[in-house]
C-alpha cells in the first residue's frame, strides 16, 4: 500500500504519536511493525524513538520516504549502510518473503537499530592471528582517526626468525572511528590494505593507499594483543592457533569481491552539477535496470498490515559504548551470503 | 571489446607492445654537477671532465660525447690522457687509479674502464707514503710516474699497472746532491708537479711542495739539475723548446728558470709577483706560450691581491701590454690552453683557453682581438638562474624555428666567430628526426629556448620578461664598467648568475603555440604575459589588465608578496618574443596553471584562488571564477603560511645545495686542500641526513574532506571544442581542475572571425563535476568520436592533423592524482576508471598524451598516456581503455626535485633534472630515440706520433 500524508516539520511531535498515526493511516491498529526511512545517503535507517524520528523529519528533503514492515517478516539486514545501493539483496529478500522464514534471526541487541561502523570479515580464511577489519567511513561524520608508523616485526621464514620492516598503528584519536570500533589498537601491525600486501611499501605509500581507500577501508592487522583472537570451532583451529605464518593465505577471490563491491559504491559518488543546478550523483554509463524508484514501489506493496509496538530503546546512530563483540554464524548454506555475513557488529 | 578488458593475455597486443615501448636513458644534457677535474688530449682533441660523484665525461666535436662512472662514486681528482692513445687515467680521492679506453664496438666508440689499481707501499709504511699527489703519463705510453706525499715517485707499467719497484725515484736519491743547508730546511716534501721535458723524454722535472725543483735523468737515474726555489711551489710549466721552465708559487709569484748544460744549480732568470706588491693569493697553474711575433702569452690562475680581490676566481692572460684577468662567478676547477701540438711547429701559437669553473664551461678565443668568449655548443649552464619550470614543444615548423634562431643570433653578437676548438671524434648519429624546443623558465624572469632536437642541448634564444616591470635593481647598472686604469684588469665572463633581483619575477608556467608563434608565460606574482614573435626591435605599450579572483569574497587578507609594479609608457623590446598583454591576478599568488588557445585568441590562467579567461584579441577579461572554499582561510593569506609547493621545494633544495657549497667554501682554510672541502661537505650532508632521519615518522590516516585546505588551487586548464550542453551542437569550452577534486566546465561563445573584434566573447558555467575521492585533478582531456585526443589549436588548420571526429560521442578523461576516469559527454556518466593509488599506493605527478609509433611498421601509431608517479615510476596507460601497458622505474623516489621537474614530449621522450644543472633525457619509444653515437679512431701508425692533428676529421674524410 502507498500512502502520502504531510507532517509539520517544525513540530514533529513524539515517536509514539507518529507510530500511532502510521497505524491509523494504514488501518493496522494492532500490527507490530518496523518503521524505517531512507536518509540522504540512500541508507535505510530505523525509526523507533524520538531522537531518530526527529532526525528523520529534519532530513526530509522535502519528501520523507517511510518503509513499514511487519515485524515478524522484517528483514533486519535491510537496515544499515549502503542498503539502498545493494538493491539486489534487498529486492530478493523482499520479493521472496519465504526466505525470511528460513533465515534464523539471532537477534542480539537489535542490530537493526544500528548502522554498522565496522566489521570483522573473512574470519574463515584468515589465520587466527590475523584480523581483517572493515571501517565504514561512509555516512558518518566521525574521522577515521588513526596514525601509522614504520617499525619492524619478526617473521618466521625458512631461514629461521627474521626481522623485517613493517607498518604499525601508532596512535588512535580519541572518539575516532578506529578507536570506537575497538577492533584496532596501537602497535597492531598492518599487513594488508584492501587486499594488497603492504610489505615492501613505504610508509607514505601505505598512507596514500589508505586515504585513497578511506571510503571503504579494509585493513588486515596482526593485533598486538593476541588474547582476544576469535577461536573458531573448526577442527583446524587448534593446530593453526599459535602458528605465525609468514604470509597470508591466498584469499584473493574474496578480497577481489570486496574490492569490486567497494568500487561499485564509490563509482556513484561523483557528483555532477549541470548549469549550476542541483548536485546529482553521476550515473554509470551502462544503464542499470533496477532503479531506486522500482525498489520503492515494491517495498510499498509489501507493507505490513498488522499492528504492534516496537520496544523503543535508548539508541543513537553509530552508538559505540565499549566493544562487545558477537559473531553471527552463517548456517544456511542456501542463503546467498550477504556482505555482512560473518559480521561482528560493535555496539 | 572483451579482449581489452583482460590486460596481458593477448599475445598480439604483447608483441605490439614490444614494437612500441622501450625505456632508455639516452643522454645527459647540461653542465655536470660538481665537476672536480679536467683533462684534455691535444692528440684526440677530446676534453674530459670528472665529477665529485665519480662520473667521467668526454666531449669532442658537437655530438661526440661519452660517459663513464666509477663504481666507487668517489671524487675524480685528476684526469690524464695517455699521450697519443685513446686511453686516459683517472685518480680518485680514495687514491685509486683507473684506466679507461675508447674502443669501437658495433660501429661506435664506447668508453670502458679497463683496469684499476691502488698503489701499495712497503709493509708498515704510513698511508701518506703512497698518497698520490702528481701523475705523469710519459710520452713512451708505457709507464706512469706517480708522485706521492712522501716525496717518492713510483713507476707503474701501462696498461697492466704493474709497479716497477726498481725504478722508484726516492726523495733520498734526489736530495743527495742538494746543498746541506737547503736540504735541512726542506725535508719530507710532497711531490707537487711532474713534467716531462718537451724535447727529451728521458728527462723529467720534479717539483716538491716546499720549493725544490729537480731535473731528473731517467736513463742514468740521477738528478742533473737542482733549482732551489725559496717559495712554496704550486705548479710547473716547460717552455716549448725546453730551454726554460716556469714555476708558480703560493705567494702569488712566478719564476723563470734557465736549463743549460753548464750550470747544474742555476739562479732564477726572473721572479715576478704580477699583482703585488701587497700579499697575493697563490698562482696555482701557469702557461707560457710562445708566438711568432715574439711576445709570449703568460696565462695563470689566481694570484689576486689577497685583501681586496682574494675572493675572486680569476685567470689572467698577459700578452705584451695586453692584460686581462677573467673573472668567473664560480670557483675555477682547472683550465687548459689549446695550442699548436705539431712537434715541427716552432711556436705554441695558442688559439683558445678552456676554463672549467664549478658552474660553467667558458672558452676564450685568444686569436681574436679583445679575447671574446666562444659560445659552447654543449655543456650549457642550464642553471645560470635556477630553473623554475620547463615546457617542451615537438616538431617546430621551420619558419618559426628560423625566426627564433635569428632573434637569438642578434643576442649572441658578442661571442667569437671562432669554430668550436674541441673538435675530436666524429658524430655518426642520424640527424634528429624533427626540430624540438625545450623552454625553461627561470627564477630571474627569463625563458630560455633550447634546441632539444639532438644530443647537444644548445641555447637558441633567451627571453627576459623583466623589462615590463619596475624592479629594485636597475638593469642598466653594469657591473663591468671599469675604468681604463683599473687594476687588476678584471673582466667578468660566463653566464652563471644565481642571484635573482626579485623572486616575484620567477617564471612558473609557459605555453608556446608553434603554429601562431603566440607565447604565454606566467609567474610567481600572478603575472600573465602574452607575447608575439617580432623580427624587429620595437617600442610599444603593453596593455595591462587586472583579474580579481576573489570577486565578492570579503574579509580576506593577502599576506604574501605585493604584485609587480609595471613600467608606464612604451617599453623598448629587442627582436624576438615581445609582450603585448599583461594580466595581473589579484591576489598576486603564484600562477599554477596556464592555457592558451591561439585560434580563439584566449588565454586562461589559474592560481590558488581561482581562474580567469582573458581575450587577448579584444584585450578584455571574459570572466573570473573563484574556486575557494569558504573555510579555506589559509589559501588567502599568501605564501608565508602555505604548505610548500613542489616547485618551491625544488627551488629550495637547489638553494640548499648552493648554500652548502658556499658555506663549505667559506670554511675552507687558507691552506685547505680539495679533499678537506669534500670531507667538510660530506659531513655537512651526513649531518643534514641524520637530522631528517631523527624526525618522528608518523602519518595520519584521514579521508579528505571538502574543507581541507588548498582545495581551490587550480591545477589544470584545458580548452576543447566539444559537446558540452547537447549532443547536436559542439562549442568551445574551457575546463578547469582543482586540488579539491572539482572540475569546472565553461561553455564559450567566440564570435566568428569577421566579427571577432565587434562582439564580446561570452562564457557560461555549464558543468561542475566533484570527484568524491577529492584528489587533485592533474589532467583533463577530451577524446573525439574515434577516441583520439582532440588536436591542438591550429593543428588542423595547418594540415598537420586529421580534423577531430565530431559525429561520434565525445568522452572526457579526468586524471586525478589517484585515479583515471572516463565520462561520457555531453551527459556526464561514468564509463571507465583506473584506480592507481588505491591499488599501488603511488600518485600521479605528471601526465601527458604521447604518440607511440611502431619500430616495425611505419603506418601504425597510437596515443597513450605517459604517467610519472611520485615513486618515480613511469607507466604507460592505453587510451581510451585505461589499461596499464608497461611500467619502468625511472627516477629515485627520494629525488623529489627530479620528479617535479620531469617533462614529457609528445612522442614519448622526456627530460628531468638530475642536478640543478643537468637534464637526463629518456625515451619510452622504440622509434624516437636521441642518443649519442660517435667514433674516435685510434691511429694505425704508432711510429709517427704527432702527425694526426685532427684524427676525427681525417677519418671522416677517409670514409666519404
PDB file of C-alpha atoms in Angstrom, chain A residues 31 196 244:
ATOM      1  CA  UNK A  31       0.158  -4.968  13.961  1.00  0.00           C
ATOM      2  CA  UNK A 196      47.050  -5.522  -1.089  1.00  0.00           C
ATOM      3  CA  UNK A 244      52.727 -17.319  12.945  1.00  0.00           C
TER       4      UNK A 244
END
